[in-house]
Coordinates of C-alpha atoms and ligand atoms in Angstrom, one line a residue:
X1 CA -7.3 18.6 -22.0
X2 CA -9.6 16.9 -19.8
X3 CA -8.2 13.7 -18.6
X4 CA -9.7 10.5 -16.8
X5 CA -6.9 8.5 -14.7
X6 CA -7.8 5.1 -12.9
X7 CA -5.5 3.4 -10.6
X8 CA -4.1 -0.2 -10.1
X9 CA -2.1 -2.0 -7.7
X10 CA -0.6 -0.6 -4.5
X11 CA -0.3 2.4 -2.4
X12 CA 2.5 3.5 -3.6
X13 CA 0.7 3.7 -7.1
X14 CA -1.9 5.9 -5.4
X15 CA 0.6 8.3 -4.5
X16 CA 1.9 8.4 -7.8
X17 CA -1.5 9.2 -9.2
X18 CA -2.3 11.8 -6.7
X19 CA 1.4 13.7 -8.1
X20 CA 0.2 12.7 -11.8
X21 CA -3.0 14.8 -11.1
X22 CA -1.6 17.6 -9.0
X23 CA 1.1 18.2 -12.2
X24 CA -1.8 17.9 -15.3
X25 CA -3.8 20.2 -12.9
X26 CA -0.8 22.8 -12.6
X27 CA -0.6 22.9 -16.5
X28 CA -3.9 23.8 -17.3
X29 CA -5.6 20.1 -17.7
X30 CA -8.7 19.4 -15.8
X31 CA -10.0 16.2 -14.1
X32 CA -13.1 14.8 -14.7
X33 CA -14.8 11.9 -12.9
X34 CA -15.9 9.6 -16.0
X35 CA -13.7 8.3 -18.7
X36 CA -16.3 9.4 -21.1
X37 CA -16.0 12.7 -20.6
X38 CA -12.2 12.8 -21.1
X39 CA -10.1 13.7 -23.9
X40 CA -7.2 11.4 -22.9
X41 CA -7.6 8.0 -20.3
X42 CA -4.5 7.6 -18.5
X43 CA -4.4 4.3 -16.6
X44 CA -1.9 3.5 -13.8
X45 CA -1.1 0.3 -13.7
X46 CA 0.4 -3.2 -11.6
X47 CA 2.5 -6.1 -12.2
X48 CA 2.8 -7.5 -9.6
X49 CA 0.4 -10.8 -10.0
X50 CA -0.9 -12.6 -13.1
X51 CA -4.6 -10.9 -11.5
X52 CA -3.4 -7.5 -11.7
X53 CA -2.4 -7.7 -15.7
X54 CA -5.6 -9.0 -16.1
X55 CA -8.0 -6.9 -14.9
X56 CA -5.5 -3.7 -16.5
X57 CA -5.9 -5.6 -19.7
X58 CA -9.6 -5.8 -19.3
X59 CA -9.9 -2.3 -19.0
X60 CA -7.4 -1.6 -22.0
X61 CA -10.0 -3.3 -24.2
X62 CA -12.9 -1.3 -22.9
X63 CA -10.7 2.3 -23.2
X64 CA -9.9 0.8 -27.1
X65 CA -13.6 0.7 -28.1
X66 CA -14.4 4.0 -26.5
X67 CA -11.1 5.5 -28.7
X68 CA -12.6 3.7 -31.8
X69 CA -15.7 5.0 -31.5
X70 CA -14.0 8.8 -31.0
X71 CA -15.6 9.2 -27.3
X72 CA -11.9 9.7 -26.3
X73 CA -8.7 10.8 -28.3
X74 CA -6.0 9.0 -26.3
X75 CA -4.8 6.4 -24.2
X76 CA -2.0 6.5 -22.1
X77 CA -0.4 3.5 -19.7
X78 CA 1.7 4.7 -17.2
X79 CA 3.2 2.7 -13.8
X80 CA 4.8 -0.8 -13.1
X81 CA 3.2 -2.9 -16.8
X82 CA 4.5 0.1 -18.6
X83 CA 8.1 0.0 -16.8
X84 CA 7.9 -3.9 -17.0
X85 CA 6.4 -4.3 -20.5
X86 CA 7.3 -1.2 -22.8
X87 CA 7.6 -1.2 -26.3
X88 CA 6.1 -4.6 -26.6
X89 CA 2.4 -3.5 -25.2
X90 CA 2.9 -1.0 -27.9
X91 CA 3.3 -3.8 -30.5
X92 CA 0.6 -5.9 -29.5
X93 CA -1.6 -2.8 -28.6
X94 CA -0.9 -0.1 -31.5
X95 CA -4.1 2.1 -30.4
X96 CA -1.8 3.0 -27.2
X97 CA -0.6 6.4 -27.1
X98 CA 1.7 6.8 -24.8
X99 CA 3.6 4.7 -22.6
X100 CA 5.1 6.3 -19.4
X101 CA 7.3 4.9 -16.6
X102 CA 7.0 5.6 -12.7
X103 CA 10.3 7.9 -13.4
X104 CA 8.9 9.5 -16.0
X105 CA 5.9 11.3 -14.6
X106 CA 7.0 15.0 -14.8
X107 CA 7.6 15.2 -18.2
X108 CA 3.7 14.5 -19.3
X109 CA 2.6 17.6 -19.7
X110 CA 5.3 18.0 -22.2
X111 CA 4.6 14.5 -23.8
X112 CA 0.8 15.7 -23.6
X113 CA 2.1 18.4 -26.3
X114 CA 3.6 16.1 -28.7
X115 CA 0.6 14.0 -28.5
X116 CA -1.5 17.1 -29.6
X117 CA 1.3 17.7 -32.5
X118 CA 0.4 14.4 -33.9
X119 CA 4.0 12.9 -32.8
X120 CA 3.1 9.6 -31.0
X121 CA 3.1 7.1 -30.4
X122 CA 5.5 7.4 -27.6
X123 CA 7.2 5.1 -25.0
X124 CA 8.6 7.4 -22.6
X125 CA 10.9 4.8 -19.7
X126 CA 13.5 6.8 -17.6
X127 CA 16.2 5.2 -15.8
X128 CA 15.2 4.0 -12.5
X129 CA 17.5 5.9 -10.2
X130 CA 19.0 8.6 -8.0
X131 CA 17.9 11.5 -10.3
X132 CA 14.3 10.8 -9.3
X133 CA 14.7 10.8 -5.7
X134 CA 13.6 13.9 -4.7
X135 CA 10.8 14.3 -7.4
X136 CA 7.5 15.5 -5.6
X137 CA 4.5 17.4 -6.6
X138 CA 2.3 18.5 -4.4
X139 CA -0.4 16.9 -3.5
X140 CA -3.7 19.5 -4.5
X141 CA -6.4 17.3 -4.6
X142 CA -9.5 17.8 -2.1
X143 CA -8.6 16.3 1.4
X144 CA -9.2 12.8 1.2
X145 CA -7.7 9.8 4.1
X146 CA -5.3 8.0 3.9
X147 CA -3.1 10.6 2.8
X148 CA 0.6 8.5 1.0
X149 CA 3.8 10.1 1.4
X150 CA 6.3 8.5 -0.5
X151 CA 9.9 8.3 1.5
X152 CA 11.8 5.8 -0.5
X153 CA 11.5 4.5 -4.0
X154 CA 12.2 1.0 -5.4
X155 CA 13.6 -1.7 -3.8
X156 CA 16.7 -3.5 -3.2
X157 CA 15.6 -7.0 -2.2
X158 CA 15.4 -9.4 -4.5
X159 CA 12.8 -11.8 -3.1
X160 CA 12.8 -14.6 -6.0
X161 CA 8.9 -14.2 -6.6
X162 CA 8.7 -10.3 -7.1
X163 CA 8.6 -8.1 -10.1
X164 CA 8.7 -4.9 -7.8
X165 CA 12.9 -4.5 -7.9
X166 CA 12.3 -4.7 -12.0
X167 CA 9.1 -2.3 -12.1
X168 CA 10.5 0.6 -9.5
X169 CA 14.7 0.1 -10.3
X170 CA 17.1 0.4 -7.0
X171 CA 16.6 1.8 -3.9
X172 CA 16.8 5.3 -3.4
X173 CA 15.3 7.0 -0.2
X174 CA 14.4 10.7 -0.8
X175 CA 16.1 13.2 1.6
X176 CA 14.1 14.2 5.1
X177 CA 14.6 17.7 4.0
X178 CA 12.1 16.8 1.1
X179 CA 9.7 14.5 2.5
X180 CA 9.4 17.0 5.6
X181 CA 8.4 20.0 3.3
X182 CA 5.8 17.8 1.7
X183 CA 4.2 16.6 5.0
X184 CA 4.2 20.3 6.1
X185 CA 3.0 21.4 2.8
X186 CA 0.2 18.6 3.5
X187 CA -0.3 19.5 7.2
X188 CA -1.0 23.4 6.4
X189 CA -3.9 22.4 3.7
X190 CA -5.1 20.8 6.7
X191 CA -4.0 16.9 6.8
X192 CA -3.6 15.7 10.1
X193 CA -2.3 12.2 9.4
X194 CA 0.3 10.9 6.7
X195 CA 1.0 7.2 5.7
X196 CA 4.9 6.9 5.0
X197 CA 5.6 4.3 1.9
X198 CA 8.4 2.5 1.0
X199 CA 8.6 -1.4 -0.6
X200 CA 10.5 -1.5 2.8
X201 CA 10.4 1.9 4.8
X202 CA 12.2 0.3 7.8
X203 CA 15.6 0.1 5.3
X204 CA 15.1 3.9 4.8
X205 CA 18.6 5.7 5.4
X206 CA 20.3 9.6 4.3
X207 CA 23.3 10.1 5.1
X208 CA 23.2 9.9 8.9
X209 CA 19.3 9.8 9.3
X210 CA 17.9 6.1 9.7
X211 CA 14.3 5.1 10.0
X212 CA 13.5 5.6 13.2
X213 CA 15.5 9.0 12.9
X214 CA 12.9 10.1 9.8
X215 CA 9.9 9.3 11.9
X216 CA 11.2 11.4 15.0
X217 CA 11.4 14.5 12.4
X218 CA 8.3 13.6 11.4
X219 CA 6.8 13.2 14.9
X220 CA 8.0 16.9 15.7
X221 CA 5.6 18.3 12.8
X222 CA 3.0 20.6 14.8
X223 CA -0.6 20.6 13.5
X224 CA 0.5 16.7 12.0
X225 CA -1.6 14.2 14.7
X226 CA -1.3 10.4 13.5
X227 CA 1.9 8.7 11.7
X228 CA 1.7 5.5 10.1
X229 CA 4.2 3.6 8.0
X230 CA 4.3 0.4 5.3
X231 CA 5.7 -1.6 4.4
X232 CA 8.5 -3.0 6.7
X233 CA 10.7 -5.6 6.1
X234 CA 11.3 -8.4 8.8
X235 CA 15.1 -8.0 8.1
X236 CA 15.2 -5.0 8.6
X237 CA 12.9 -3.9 11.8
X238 CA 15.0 -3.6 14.5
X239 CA 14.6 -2.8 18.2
X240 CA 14.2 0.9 17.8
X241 CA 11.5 0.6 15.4
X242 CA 9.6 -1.4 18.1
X243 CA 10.3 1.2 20.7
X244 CA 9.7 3.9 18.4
X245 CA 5.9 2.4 18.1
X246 CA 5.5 2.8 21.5
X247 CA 7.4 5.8 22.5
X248 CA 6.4 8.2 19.8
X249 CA 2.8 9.4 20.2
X250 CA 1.8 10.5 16.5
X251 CA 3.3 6.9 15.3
X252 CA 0.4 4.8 15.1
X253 CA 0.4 1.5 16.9
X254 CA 0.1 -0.2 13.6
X255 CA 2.8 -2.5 12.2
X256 CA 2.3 -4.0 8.8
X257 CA 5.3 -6.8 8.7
X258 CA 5.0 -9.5 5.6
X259 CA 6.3 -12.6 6.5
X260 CA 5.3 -14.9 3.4
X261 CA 5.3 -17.9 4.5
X262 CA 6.1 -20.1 7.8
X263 CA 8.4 -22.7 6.1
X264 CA 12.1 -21.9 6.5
X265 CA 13.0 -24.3 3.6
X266 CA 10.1 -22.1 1.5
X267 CA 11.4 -18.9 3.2
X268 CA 14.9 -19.6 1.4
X269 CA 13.6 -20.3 -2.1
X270 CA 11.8 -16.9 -1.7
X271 CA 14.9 -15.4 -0.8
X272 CA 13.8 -13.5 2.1
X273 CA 16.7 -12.6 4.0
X274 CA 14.8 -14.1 7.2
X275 CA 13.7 -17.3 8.9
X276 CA 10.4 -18.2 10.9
X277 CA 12.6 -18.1 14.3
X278 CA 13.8 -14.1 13.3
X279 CA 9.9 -13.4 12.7
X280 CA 8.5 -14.4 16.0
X281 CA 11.3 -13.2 17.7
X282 CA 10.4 -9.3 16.3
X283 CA 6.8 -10.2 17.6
X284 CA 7.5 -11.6 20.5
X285 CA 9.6 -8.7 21.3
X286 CA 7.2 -6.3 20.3
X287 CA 4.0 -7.9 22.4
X288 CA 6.8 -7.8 25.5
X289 CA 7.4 -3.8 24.9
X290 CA 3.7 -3.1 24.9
X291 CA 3.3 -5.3 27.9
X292 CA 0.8 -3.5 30.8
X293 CA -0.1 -1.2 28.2
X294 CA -4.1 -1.1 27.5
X295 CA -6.3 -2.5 24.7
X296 CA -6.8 0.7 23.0
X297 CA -3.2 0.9 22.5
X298 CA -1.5 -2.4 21.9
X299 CA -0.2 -2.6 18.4
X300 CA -2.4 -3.8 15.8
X301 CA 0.1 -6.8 13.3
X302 CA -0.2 -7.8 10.0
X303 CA 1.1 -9.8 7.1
X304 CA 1.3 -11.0 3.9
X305 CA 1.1 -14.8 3.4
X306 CA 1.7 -16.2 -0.4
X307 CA 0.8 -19.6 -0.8
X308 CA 1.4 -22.5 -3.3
X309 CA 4.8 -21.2 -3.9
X310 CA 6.9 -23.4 -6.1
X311 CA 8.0 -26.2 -4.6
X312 CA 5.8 -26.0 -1.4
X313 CA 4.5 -29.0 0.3
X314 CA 1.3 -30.0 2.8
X315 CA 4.1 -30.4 5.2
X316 CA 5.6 -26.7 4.5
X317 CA 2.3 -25.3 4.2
X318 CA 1.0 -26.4 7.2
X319 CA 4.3 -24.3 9.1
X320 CA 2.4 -21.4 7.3
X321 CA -0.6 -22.1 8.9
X322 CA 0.5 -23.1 12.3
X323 CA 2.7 -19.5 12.3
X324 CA -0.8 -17.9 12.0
X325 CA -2.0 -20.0 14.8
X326 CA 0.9 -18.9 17.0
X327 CA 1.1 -15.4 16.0
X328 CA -2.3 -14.5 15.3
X329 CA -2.2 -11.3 12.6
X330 CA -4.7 -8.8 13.6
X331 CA -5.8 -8.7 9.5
X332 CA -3.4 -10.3 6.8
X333 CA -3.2 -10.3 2.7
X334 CA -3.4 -13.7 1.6
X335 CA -2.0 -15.0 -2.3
X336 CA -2.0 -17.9 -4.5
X337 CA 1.5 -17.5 -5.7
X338 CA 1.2 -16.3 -9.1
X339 CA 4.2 -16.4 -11.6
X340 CA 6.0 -14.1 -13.2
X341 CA 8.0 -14.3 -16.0
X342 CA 11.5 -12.8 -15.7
X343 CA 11.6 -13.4 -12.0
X344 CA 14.0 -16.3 -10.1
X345 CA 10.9 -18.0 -9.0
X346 CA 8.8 -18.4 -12.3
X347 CA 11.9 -20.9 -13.3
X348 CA 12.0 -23.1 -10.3
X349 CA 10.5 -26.7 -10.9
X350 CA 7.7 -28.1 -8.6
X351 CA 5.4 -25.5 -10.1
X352 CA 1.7 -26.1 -7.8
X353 CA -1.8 -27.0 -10.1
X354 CA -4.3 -24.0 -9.8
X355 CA -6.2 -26.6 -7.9
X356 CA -3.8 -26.9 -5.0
X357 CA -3.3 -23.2 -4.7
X358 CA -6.8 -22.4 -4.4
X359 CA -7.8 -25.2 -1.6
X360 CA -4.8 -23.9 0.4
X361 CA -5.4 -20.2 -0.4
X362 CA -9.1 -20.7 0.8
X363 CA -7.8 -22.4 3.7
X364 CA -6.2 -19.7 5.1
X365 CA -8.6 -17.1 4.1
X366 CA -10.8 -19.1 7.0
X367 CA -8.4 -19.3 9.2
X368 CA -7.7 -15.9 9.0
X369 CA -11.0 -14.7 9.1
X370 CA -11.7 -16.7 12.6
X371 CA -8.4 -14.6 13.8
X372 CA -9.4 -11.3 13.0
X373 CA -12.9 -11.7 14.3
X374 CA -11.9 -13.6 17.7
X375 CA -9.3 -10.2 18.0
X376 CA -11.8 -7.7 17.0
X377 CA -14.5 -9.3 19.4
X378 CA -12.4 -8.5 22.5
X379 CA -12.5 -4.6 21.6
X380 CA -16.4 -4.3 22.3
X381 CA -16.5 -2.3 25.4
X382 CA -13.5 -0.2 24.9
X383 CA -13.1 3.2 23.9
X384 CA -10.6 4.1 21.3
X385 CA -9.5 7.2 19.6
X386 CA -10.9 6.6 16.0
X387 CA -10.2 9.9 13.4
X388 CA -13.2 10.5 10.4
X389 CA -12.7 9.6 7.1
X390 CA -15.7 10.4 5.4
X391 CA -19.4 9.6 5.7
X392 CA -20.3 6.8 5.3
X393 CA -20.9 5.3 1.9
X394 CA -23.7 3.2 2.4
X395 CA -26.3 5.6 3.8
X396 CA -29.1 2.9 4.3
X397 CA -27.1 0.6 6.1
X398 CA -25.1 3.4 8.1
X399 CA -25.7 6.7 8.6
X400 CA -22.3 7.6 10.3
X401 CA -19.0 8.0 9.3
X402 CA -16.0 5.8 8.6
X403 CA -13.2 6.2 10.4
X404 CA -10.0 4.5 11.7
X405 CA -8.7 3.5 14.8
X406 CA -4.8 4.3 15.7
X407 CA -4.4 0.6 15.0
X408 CA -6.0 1.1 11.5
X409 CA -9.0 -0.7 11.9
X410 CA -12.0 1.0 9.6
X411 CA -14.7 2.0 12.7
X412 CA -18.3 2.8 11.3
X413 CA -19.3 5.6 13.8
X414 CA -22.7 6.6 15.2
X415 CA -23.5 9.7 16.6
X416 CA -21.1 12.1 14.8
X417 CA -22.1 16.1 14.9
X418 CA -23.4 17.1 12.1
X419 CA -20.3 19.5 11.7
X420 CA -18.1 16.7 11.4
X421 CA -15.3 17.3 9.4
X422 CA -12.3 14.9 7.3
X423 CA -9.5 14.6 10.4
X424 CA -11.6 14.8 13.4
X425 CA -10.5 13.0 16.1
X426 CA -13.0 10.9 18.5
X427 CA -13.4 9.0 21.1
X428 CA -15.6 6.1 20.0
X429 CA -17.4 3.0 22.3
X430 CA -17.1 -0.2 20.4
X431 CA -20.6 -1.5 20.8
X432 CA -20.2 -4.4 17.6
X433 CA -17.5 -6.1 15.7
X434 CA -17.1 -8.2 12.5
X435 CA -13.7 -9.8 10.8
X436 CA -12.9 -6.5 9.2
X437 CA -15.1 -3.5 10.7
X438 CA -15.7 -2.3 14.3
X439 CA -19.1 -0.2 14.9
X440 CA -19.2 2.1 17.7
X441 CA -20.6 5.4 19.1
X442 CA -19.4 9.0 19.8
X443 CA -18.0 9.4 23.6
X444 CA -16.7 12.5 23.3
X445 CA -14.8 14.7 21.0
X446 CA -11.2 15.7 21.4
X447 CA -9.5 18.8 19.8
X448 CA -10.2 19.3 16.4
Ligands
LIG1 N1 7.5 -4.5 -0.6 C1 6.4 -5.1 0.1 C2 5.2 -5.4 -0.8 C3 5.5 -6.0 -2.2 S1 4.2 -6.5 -3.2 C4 6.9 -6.3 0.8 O1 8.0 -6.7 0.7 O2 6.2 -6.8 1.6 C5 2.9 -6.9 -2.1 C6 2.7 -8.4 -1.8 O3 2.4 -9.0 -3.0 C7 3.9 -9.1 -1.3 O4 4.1 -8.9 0.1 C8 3.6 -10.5 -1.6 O5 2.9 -11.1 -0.6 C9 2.7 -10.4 -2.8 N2 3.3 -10.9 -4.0 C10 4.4 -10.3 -4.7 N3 4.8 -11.1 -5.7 C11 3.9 -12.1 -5.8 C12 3.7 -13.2 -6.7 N4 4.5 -13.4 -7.7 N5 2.7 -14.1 -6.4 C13 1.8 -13.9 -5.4 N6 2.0 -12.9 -4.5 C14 3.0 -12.0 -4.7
LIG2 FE1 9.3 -7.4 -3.7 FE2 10.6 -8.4 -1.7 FE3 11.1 -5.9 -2.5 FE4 8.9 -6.5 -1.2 S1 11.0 -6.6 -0.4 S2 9.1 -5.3 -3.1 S3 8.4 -8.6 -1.9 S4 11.5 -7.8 -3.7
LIG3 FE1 1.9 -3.3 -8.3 FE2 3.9 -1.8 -8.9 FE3 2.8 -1.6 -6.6 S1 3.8 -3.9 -9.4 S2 2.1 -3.6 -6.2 S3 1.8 -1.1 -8.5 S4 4.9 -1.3 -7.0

């Protein structure tokens, strides 16, 4: 069969789609790069705000006409809405075919099968647990950055907002033996970097092997150049972790560390395990261990901020705001609080008007925007070691290639040879800098 598959939501669902690819591929079924062209769609899908649903829902409706007008023969749903939403999207959708949980992805080629044997529809929704831990297909796809390795699944918070512990079950971290075969497996089809996921990586344990004890194996990969890791948990990062940013050279300097808000009392109704004081004390301590050490190697911070969370008042959401004013986040994901049914949260009282939301959301947005460029501004001048992506998209505007820096800024780069390949690593001048992008020319060229 030829199949179409478009992905939603996070990383972590990019991953998954890269494994539901590499396993049609290994049964025969072929990829192609417009919906039209496909016998089935498979869409991979997110829950995780009001937005998200949305825009999957949008696209259900376009992939419904092209079924009805016989351009394609199925449809199939897989990820978090299916986990979260199950039989019922079948009821209110019958021209759904298949309905597939994140636990579920092996068996498609099979459910493919039944599909051709005219014995659908089917909701397929595995248990969410330890059997899936060490699922993994190799990835097969053409080399393409960032590369997502998967090291735990689920989570076992149970921050009063989230649908995430609902959508991807318990946690369950897969075994270093596993996730070490698969970077190597990665590294010898030429990767040079890998991007470790987990809803919160820096709670990662097997048996005696914590954390910081996976990224050290991982560290001691030879041909394997960069490491990075998301998403950590403020609760969880300890000392180590900071260290280990610092004192092992593949590990990017690169920490993505969601705080949510700046308002203890707002911090508690989210359920976060963690106050404002235990936040800035992990940053505090961090800018202190990378004290002396130069520009092009301090560690890059970021967040996610929701805002307009039930209950939360110009008072609290001005703590938000002045903790982005002390801490300054290199970059930072910013939310109107968006609710969702079944979760702690969504039956709180004080719910904010859309109106409120969106002033304070824009608010920030500015704010943040101001921080990131004022950071960014101060790296013109130095030279950092920035490793190619691709070539630039937008040939008129920029006829390099994008790339990223160890501290995971994108860098648009001049001057690259024309043999350039995916996973070359550079050392670029910083000649020009916006909010989000740094521009820069070709020093020199380190191994390849
Ligand atoms: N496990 C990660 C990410 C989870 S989802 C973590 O704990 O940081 C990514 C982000 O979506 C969250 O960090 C949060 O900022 C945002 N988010 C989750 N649920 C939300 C909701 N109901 N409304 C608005 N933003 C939400
Ligand atoms: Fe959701 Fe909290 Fe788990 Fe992140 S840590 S996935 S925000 S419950
Ligand atoms: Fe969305 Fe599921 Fe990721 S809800 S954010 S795709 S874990």
């Amino acid at each position: 069969m030829k199949f179409h598959l478009q992905t939603f939501g996070c990383q972590m669902n990019v991953y998954d789609s890269e494994s539901i690819a590499g396993i049609l591929r290994a049964y025969g079924h072929e990829t192609v790069s417009t919906v039209q062209e496909a016998d089935i769609a498979l869409i991979n899908t997110c829950s995780v705000r009001r937005g998200a649903e949305t825009r999957v829902l949008g696209q259900l409706g376009h992939l419904k006409t092209l079924k009805s007008r016989g351009i394609i023969r199925y449809i199939a749903v897989c990820g978090c809405m299916a986990q979260k939403h199950g039989e019922d999207l079948l009821k209110e959708r019958g021209y759904i075919d298949l309905i597939l949980g994140p636990a579920a992805l092996s068996r498609l080629p099979c459910l493919l099968d039944r599909l051709e044997n005219h014995d659908g529809p089917i909701v397929e929704l595995s248990q969410l647990d330890i059997e899936d831990r060490d699922d993994f297909v190799p990835n097969d796809g053409p080399i393409s950055y960032p590369c997502f390795v998967t090291i735990m699944k689920g989570c076992d918070r149970r921050c009063s907002y989230c649908v995430v512990p609902d959508t991807r079950g318990p946690e369950r971290s897969r075994s270093p033996q596993n996730v070490l075969d698969e970077i190597r497996g990665l590294v010898d089809r030429g990767y040079r970097e890998v991007t470790l996921l987990g809803q919160t990586v820096d709670s990662y344990r097997y048996d005696n092997t914590d954390f910081v004890g996976l990224l050290e194996k991982v560290n001691a990969i030879e041909g394997l150049r960069r490491i990075r890791f998301a998403t950590s948990h403020p609760a969880d990062a300890n000392e180590r972790l900071l260290f280990a940013l610092r004192d092992l050279e593949k590990v990017c300097e690169q920490l993505h560390l969601p705080v949510q808000s700046g308002s203890d009392r707002i911090l508690a109704a989210m359920r976060r395990d963690h106050t404002r004081e235990d936040y800035l004390r992990i940053i505090d301590r961090l800018r202190e261990i990378f004290d002396g050490i130069s520009a092009a190697h301090q560690p890059a911070i970021s967040t996610d901020l929701i805002v307009g969370f039930p209950g939360e008042t110009e008072s609290d959401f001005e703590e938000t705001v002045d903790l982005m004013r002390r801490v300054r986040w290199d970059s930072a994901f910013m939310f109107k609080y968006s609710i969702r049914p079944g979760t702690y949260a969504a039956t709180l009282p004080e719910h904010l008007d859309e109106e409120t939301k969106a002033r304070r959301l824009a608010r920030v947005i500015d704010l943040q925007h101001e921080t990131s460029r004022e950071i960014n501004q101060r790296l013109i001048g130095e030279t950092l070691e920035v490793m190619l992506d691709q070539p630039s998209a937008d040939k008129r505007k920029h006829s390099g290639w994008d790339g990223r820096s160890r501290q995971g800024k994108t860098v648009k780069v001049a001057g690259v040879s024309p043999d350039a390949q995916p996973g070359d690593i550079l050392c670029v001048r910083i000649t020009k800098t916006t909010s989000y992008t740094l521009f820069g020319d070709v020093v020199s060229y380190s191994v390849r």
